PDB file of C-alpha atoms in Angstrom:
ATOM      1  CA  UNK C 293     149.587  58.348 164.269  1.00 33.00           C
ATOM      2  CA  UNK C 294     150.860  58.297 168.043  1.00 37.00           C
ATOM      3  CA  UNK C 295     148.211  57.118 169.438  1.00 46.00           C
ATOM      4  CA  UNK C 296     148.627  53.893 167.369  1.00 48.00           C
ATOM      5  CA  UNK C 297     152.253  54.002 168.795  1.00 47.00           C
ATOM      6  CA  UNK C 298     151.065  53.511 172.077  1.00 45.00           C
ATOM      7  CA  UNK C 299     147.639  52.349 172.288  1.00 42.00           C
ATOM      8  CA  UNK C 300     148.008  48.819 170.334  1.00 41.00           C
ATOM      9  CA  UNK C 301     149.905  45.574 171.796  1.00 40.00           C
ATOM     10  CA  UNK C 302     150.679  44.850 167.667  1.00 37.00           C
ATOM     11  CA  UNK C 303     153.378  47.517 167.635  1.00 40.00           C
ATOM     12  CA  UNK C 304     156.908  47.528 168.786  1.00 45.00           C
ATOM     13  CA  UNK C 305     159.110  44.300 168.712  1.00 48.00           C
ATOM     14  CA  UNK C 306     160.894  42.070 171.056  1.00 48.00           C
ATOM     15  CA  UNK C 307     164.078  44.128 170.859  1.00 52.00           C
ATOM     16  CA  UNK C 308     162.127  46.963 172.735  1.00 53.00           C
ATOM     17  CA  UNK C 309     160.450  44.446 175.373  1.00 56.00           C
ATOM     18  CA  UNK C 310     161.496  45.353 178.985  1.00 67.00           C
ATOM     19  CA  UNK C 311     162.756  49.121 177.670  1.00 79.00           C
ATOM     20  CA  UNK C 312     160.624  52.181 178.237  1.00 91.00           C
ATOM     21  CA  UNK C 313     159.969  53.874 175.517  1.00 94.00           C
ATOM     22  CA  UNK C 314     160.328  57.572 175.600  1.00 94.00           C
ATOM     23  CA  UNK C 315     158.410  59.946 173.948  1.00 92.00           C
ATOM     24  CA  UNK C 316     159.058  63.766 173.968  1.00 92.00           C
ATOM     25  CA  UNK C 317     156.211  66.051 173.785  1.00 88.00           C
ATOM     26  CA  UNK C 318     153.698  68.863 174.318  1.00 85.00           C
ATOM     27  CA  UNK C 319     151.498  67.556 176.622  1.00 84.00           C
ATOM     28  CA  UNK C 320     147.894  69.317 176.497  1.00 86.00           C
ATOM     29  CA  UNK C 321     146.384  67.026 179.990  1.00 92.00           C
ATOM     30  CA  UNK C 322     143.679  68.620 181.067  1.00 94.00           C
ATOM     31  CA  UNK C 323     142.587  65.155 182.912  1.00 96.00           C
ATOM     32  CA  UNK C 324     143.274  61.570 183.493  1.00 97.00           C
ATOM     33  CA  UNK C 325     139.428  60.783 184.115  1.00 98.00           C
ATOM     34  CA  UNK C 326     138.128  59.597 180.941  1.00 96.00           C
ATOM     35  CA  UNK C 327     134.503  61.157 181.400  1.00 97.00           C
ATOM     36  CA  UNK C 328     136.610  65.221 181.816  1.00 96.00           C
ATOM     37  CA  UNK C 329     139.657  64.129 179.572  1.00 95.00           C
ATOM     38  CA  UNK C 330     139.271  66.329 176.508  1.00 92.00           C
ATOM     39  CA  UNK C 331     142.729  66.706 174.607  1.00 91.00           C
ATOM     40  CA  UNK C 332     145.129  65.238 171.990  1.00 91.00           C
ATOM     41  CA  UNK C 333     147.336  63.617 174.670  1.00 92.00           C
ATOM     42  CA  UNK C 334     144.230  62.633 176.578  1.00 94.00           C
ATOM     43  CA  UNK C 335     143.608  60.353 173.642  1.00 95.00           C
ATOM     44  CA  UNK C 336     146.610  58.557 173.896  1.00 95.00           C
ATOM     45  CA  UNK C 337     145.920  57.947 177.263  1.00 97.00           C
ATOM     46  CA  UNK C 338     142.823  56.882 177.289  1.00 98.00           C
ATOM     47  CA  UNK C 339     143.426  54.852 173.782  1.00 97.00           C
ATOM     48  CA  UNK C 340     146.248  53.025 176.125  1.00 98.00           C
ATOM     49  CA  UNK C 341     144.079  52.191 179.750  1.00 99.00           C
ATOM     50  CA  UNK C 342     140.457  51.765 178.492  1.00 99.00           C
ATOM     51  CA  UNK C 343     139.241  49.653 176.110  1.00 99.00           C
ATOM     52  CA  UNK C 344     136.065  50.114 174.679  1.00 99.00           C
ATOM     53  CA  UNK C 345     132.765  48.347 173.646  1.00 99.00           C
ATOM     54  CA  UNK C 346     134.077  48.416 169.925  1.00 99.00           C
ATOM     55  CA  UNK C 347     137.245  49.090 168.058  1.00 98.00           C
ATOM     56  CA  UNK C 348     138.313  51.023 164.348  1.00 97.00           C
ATOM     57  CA  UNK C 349     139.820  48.071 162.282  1.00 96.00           C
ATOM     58  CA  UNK C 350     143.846  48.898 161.762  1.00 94.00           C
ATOM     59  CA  UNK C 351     142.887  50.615 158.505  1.00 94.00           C
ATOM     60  CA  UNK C 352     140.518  52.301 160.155  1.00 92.00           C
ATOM     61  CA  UNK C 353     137.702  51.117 157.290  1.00 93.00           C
ATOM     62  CA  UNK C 354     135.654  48.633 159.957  1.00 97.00           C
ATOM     63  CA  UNK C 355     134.099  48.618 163.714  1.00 98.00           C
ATOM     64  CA  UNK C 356     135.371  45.665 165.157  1.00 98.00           C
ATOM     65  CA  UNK C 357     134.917  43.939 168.472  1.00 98.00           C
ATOM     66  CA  UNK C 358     136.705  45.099 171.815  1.00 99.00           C
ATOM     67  CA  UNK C 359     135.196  44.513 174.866  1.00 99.00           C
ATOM     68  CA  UNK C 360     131.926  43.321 173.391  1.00 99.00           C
ATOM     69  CA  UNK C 361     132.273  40.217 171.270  1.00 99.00           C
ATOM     70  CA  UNK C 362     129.127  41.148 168.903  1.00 98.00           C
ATOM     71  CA  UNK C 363     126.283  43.277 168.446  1.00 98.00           C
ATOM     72  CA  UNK C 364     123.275  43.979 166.573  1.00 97.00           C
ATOM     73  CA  UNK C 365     120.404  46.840 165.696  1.00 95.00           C
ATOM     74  CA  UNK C 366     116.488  46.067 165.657  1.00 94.00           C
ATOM     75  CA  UNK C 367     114.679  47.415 162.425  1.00 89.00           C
ATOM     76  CA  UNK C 368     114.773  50.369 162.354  1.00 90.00           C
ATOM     77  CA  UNK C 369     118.029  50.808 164.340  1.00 90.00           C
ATOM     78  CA  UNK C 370     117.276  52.620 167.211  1.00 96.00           C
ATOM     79  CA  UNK C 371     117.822  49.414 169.781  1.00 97.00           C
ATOM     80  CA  UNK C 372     121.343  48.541 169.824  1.00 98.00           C
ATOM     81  CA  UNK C 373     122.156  45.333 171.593  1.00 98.00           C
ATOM     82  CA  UNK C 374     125.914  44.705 172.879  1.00 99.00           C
ATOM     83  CA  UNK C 375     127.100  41.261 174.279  1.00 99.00           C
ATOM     84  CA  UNK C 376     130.311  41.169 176.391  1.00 99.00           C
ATOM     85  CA  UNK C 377     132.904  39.112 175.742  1.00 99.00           C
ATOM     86  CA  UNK C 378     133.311  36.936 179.182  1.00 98.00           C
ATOM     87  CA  UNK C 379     137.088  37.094 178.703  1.00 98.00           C
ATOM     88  CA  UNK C 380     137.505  40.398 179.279  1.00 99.00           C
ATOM     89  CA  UNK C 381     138.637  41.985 182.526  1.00 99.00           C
ATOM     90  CA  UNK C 382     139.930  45.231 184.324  1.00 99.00           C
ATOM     91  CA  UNK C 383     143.052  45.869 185.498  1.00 98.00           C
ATOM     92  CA  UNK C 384     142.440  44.581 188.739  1.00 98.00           C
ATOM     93  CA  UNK C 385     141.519  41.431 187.519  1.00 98.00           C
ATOM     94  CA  UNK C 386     137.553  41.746 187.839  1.00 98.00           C
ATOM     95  CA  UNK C 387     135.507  41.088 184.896  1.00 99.00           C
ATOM     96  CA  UNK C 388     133.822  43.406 182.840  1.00 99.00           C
ATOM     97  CA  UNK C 389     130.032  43.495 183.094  1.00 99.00           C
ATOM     98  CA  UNK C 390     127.027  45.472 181.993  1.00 99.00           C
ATOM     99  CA  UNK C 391     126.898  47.661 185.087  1.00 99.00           C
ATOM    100  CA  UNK C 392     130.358  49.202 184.687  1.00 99.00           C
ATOM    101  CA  UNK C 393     129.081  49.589 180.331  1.00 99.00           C
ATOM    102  CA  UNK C 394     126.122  51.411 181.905  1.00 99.00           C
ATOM    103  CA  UNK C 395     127.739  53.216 184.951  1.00 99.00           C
ATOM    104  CA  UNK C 396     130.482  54.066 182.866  1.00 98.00           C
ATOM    105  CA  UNK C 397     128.203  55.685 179.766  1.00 98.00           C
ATOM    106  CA  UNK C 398     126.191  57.567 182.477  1.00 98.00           C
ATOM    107  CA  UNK C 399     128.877  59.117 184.227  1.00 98.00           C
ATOM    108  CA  UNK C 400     130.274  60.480 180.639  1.00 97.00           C
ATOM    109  CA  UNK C 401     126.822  62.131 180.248  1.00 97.00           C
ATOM    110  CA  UNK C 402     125.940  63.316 183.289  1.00 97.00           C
ATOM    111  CA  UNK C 403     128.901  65.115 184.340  1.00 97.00           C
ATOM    112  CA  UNK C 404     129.116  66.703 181.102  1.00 94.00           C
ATOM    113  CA  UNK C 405     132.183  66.897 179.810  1.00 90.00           C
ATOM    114  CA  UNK C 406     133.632  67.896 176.472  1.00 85.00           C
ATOM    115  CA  UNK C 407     132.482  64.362 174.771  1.00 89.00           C
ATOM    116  CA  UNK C 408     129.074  64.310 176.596  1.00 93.00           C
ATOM    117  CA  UNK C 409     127.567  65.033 173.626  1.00 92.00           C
ATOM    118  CA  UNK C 410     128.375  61.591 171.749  1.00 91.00           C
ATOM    119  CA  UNK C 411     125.295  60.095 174.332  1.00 95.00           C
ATOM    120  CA  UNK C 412     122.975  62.879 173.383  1.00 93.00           C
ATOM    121  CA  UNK C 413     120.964  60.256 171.100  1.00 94.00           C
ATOM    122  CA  UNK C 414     120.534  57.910 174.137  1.00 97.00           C
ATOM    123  CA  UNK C 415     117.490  57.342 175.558  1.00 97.00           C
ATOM    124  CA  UNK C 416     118.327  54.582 178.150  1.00 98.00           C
ATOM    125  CA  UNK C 417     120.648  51.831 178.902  1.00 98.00           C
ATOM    126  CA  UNK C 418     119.531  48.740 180.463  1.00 99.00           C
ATOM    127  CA  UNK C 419     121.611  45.844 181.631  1.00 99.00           C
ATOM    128  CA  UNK C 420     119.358  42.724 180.992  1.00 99.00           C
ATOM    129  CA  UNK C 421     122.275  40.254 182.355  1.00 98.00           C
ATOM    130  CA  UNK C 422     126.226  40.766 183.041  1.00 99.00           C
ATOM    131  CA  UNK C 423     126.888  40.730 179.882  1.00 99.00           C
ATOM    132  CA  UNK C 424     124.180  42.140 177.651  1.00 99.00           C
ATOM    133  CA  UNK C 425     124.007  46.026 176.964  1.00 99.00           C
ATOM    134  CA  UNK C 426     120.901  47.445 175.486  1.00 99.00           C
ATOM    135  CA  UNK C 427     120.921  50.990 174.187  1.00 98.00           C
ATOM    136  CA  UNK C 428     117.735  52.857 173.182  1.00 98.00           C
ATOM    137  CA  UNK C 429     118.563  55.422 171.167  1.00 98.00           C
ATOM    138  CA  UNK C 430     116.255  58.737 170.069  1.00 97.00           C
ATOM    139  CA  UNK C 431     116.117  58.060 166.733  1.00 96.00           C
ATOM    140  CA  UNK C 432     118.004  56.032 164.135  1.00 93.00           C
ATOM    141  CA  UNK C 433     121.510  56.788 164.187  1.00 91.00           C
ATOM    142  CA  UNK C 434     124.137  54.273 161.409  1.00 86.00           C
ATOM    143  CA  UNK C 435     126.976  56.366 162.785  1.00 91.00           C
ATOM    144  CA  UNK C 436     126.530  55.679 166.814  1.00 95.00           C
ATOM    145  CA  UNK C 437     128.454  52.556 166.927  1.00 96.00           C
ATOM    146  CA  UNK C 438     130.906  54.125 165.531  1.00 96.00           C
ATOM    147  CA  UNK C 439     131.185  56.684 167.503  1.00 95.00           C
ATOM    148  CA  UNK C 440     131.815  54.159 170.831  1.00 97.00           C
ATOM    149  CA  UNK C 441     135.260  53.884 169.156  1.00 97.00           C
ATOM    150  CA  UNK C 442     136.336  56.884 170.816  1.00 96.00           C
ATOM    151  CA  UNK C 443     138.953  56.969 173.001  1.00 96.00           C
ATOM    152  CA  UNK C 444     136.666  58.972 175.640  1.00 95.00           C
ATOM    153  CA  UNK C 445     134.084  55.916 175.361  1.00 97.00           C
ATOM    154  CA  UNK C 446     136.882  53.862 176.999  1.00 98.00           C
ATOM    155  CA  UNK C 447     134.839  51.624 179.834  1.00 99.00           C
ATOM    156  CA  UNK C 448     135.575  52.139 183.329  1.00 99.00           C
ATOM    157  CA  UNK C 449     135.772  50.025 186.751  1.00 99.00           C
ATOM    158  CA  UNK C 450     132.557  51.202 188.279  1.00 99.00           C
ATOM    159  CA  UNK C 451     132.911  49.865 191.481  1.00 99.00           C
ATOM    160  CA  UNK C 452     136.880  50.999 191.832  1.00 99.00           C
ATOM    161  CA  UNK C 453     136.120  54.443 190.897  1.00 99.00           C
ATOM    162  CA  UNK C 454     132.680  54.716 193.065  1.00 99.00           C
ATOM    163  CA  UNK C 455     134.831  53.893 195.624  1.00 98.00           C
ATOM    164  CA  UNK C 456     136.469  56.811 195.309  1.00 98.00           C
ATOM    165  CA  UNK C 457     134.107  59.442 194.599  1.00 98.00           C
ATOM    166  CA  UNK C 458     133.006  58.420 191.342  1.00 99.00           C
ATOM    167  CA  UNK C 459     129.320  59.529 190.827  1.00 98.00           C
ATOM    168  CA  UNK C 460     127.210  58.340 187.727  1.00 98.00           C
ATOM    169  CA  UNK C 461     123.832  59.887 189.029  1.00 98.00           C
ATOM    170  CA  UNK C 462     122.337  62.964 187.070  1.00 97.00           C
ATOM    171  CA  UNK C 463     124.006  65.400 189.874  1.00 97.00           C
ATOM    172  CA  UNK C 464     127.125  63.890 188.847  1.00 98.00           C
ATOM    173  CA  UNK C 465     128.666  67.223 187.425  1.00 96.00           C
ATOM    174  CA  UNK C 466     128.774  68.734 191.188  1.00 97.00           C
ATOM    175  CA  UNK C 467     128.359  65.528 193.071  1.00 98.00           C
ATOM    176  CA  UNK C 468     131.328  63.242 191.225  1.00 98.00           C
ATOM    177  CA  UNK C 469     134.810  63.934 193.083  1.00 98.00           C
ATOM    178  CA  UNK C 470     137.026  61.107 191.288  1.00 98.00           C
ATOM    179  CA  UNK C 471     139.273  63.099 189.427  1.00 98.00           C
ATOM    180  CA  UNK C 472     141.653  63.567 191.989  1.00 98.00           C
ATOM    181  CA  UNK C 473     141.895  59.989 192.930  1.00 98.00           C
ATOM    182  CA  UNK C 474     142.364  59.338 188.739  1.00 98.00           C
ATOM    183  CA  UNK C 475     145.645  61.253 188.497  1.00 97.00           C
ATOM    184  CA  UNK C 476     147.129  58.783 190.484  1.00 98.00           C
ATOM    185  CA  UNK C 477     144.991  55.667 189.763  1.00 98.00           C
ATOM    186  CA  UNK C 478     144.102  53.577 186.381  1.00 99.00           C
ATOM    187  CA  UNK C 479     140.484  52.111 185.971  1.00 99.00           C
ATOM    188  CA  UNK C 480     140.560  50.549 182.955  1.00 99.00           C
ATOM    189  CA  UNK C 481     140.889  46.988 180.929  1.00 99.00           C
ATOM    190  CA  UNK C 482     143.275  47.999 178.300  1.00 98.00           C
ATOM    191  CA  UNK C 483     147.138  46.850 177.821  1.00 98.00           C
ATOM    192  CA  UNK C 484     148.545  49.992 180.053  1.00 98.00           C
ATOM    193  CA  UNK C 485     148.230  50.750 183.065  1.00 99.00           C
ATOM    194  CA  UNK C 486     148.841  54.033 185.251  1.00 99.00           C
ATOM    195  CA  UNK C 487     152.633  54.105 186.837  1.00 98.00           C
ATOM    196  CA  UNK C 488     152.788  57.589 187.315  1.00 98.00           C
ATOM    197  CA  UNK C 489     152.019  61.361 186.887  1.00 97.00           C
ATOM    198  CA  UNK C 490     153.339  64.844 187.384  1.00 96.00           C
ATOM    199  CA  UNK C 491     151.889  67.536 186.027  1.00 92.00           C
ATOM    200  CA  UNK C 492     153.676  69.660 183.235  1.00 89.00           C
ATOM    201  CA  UNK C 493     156.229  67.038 183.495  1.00 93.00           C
ATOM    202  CA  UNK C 494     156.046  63.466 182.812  1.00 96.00           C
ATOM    203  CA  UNK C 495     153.771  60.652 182.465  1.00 97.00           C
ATOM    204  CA  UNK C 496     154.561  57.110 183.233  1.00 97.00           C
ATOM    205  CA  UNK C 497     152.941  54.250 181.574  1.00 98.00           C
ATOM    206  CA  UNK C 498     153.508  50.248 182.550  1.00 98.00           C
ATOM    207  CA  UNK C 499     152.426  47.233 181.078  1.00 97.00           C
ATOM    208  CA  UNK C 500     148.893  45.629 182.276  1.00 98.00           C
ATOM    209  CA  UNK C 501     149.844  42.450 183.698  1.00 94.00           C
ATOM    210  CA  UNK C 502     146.200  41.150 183.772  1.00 94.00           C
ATOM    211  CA  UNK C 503     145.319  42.312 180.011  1.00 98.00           C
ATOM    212  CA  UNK C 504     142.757  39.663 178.871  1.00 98.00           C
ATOM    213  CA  UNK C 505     143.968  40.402 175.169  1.00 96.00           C
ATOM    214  CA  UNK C 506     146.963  39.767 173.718  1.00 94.00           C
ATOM    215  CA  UNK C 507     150.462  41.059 175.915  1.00 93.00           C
ATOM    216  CA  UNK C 508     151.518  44.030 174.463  1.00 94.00           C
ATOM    217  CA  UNK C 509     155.248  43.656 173.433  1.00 92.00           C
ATOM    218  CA  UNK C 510     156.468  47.115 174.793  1.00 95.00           C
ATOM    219  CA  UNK C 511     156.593  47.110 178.732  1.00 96.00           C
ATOM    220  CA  UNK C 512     156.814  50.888 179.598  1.00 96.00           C
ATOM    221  CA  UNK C 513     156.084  54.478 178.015  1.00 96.00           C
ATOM    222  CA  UNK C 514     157.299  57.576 179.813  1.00 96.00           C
ATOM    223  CA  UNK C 515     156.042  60.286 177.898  1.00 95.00           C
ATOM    224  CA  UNK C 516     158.459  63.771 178.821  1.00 94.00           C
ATOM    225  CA  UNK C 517     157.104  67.261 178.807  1.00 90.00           C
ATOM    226  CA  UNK C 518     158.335  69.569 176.600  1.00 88.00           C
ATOM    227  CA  UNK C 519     157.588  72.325 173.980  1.00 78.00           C
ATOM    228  CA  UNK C 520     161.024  72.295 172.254  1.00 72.00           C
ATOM    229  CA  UNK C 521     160.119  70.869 168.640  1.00 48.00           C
ATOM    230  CA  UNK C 522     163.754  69.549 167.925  1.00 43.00           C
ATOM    231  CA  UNK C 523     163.571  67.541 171.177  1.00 47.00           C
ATOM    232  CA  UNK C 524     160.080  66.112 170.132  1.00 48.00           C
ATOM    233  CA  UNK C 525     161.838  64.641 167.074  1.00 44.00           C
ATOM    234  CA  UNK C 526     164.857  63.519 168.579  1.00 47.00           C
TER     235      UNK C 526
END
């Protein structure tokens, strides 16, 4: 899969480190802001800049931990409690905490998007400490947690994007005016950051040089516009 290509610090080697990597295709953006983002190459993206509260194992057979360490369910499985790992940190080099889990799940729902519906089970979130997440959920649901593996669940910088516009409130659909500010600006704690993009033409990818994980080996992706099929294989 692409997205694997790009998304995970395990692939590429140390021949390729300090050489873009350039990829050739037909580019479907319809956004950059992962709460509007709704598209194959959106998933790429978004797999690349925001990590999530969980992960799919690399055989894609387990949920395993991303920005929260561990979890757990109550009985019956409709509290879901999610601890942070400490470690982890944005972009910018300020830590992860429960506000920007919570801010960041809000915002998804509220301005409604084209994954808005993967919160529809949610009842509330509540942010006990900095690091502890509790979601309520509607009724039982095994498959939720899984479902926070989505690209489009990646975690955002609440208080970098509220700076600029970004609106988690339930008005957020008319009241939220980030996404302009996102074309040009990465929010995120995964391995890539934002270098650059022009619409209908390329996309511009750099190494996250405050990535709490591990350094992916692959410093740059420039991914080129095109919807010439030969030059996509090249």
């Amino acid at each position: 899969m692409l997205a694997s290509v790009v998304a995970f610090p395990t692939l590429g080697s140390a021949e390729n480190a300090g050489k873009p990597i350039v990829i050739a295709r037909d580019m479907d953006l319809n956004s950059l802001d992962p709460s509007r983002a709704f598209c194959d190459t959106c998933q790429i993206y978004l797999s690349s800049v925001y990590d999530r509260l969980v992960d799919l194992s690399p055989d894609n057979k387990s949920i395993v931990p991303m920005l929260a360490k561990e979890w757990s369910a109550n009985g019956d499985a409709k509290v879901l409690t999610f601890k942070l790992d400490p470690k982890a940190k944005f972009s910018d080099g300020s830590p992860v905490e429960a506000k920007d889990v919570k801010w960041t799940l809000e915002r998804l729902r509220n301005i409604k998007g084209g994954m808005a519906y993967l919160l529809d089970n949610v009842k509330s979130i509540e942010t006990p400490d900095k690091e502890t997440v509790v979601l309520t959920l509607t009724a039982p649901n095994s498959d939720f947690v899984g479902s926070l593996t989505a690209p489009y669940a990646g975690i955002i910088n609440s208080d970098a994007v509220a700076e600029h516009g970004g609106d988690a409130g339930a008005e957020a659909s008319s009241k939220d005016n980030a996404e302009q500010w996102l074309l040009a600006n990465s929010a995120g704690a995964g391995p890539y950051v934002l270098e650059s993009y022009s619409p209908n033409h390329e996309l511009r990818l750099k190494r996250n040089d405050n990535y709490w994980g591990r350094k992916p080996p692959v410093e740059k992706f420039v991914f080129l516009q095109t919807k010439d099929a030969v030059s996509q294989t090249q």
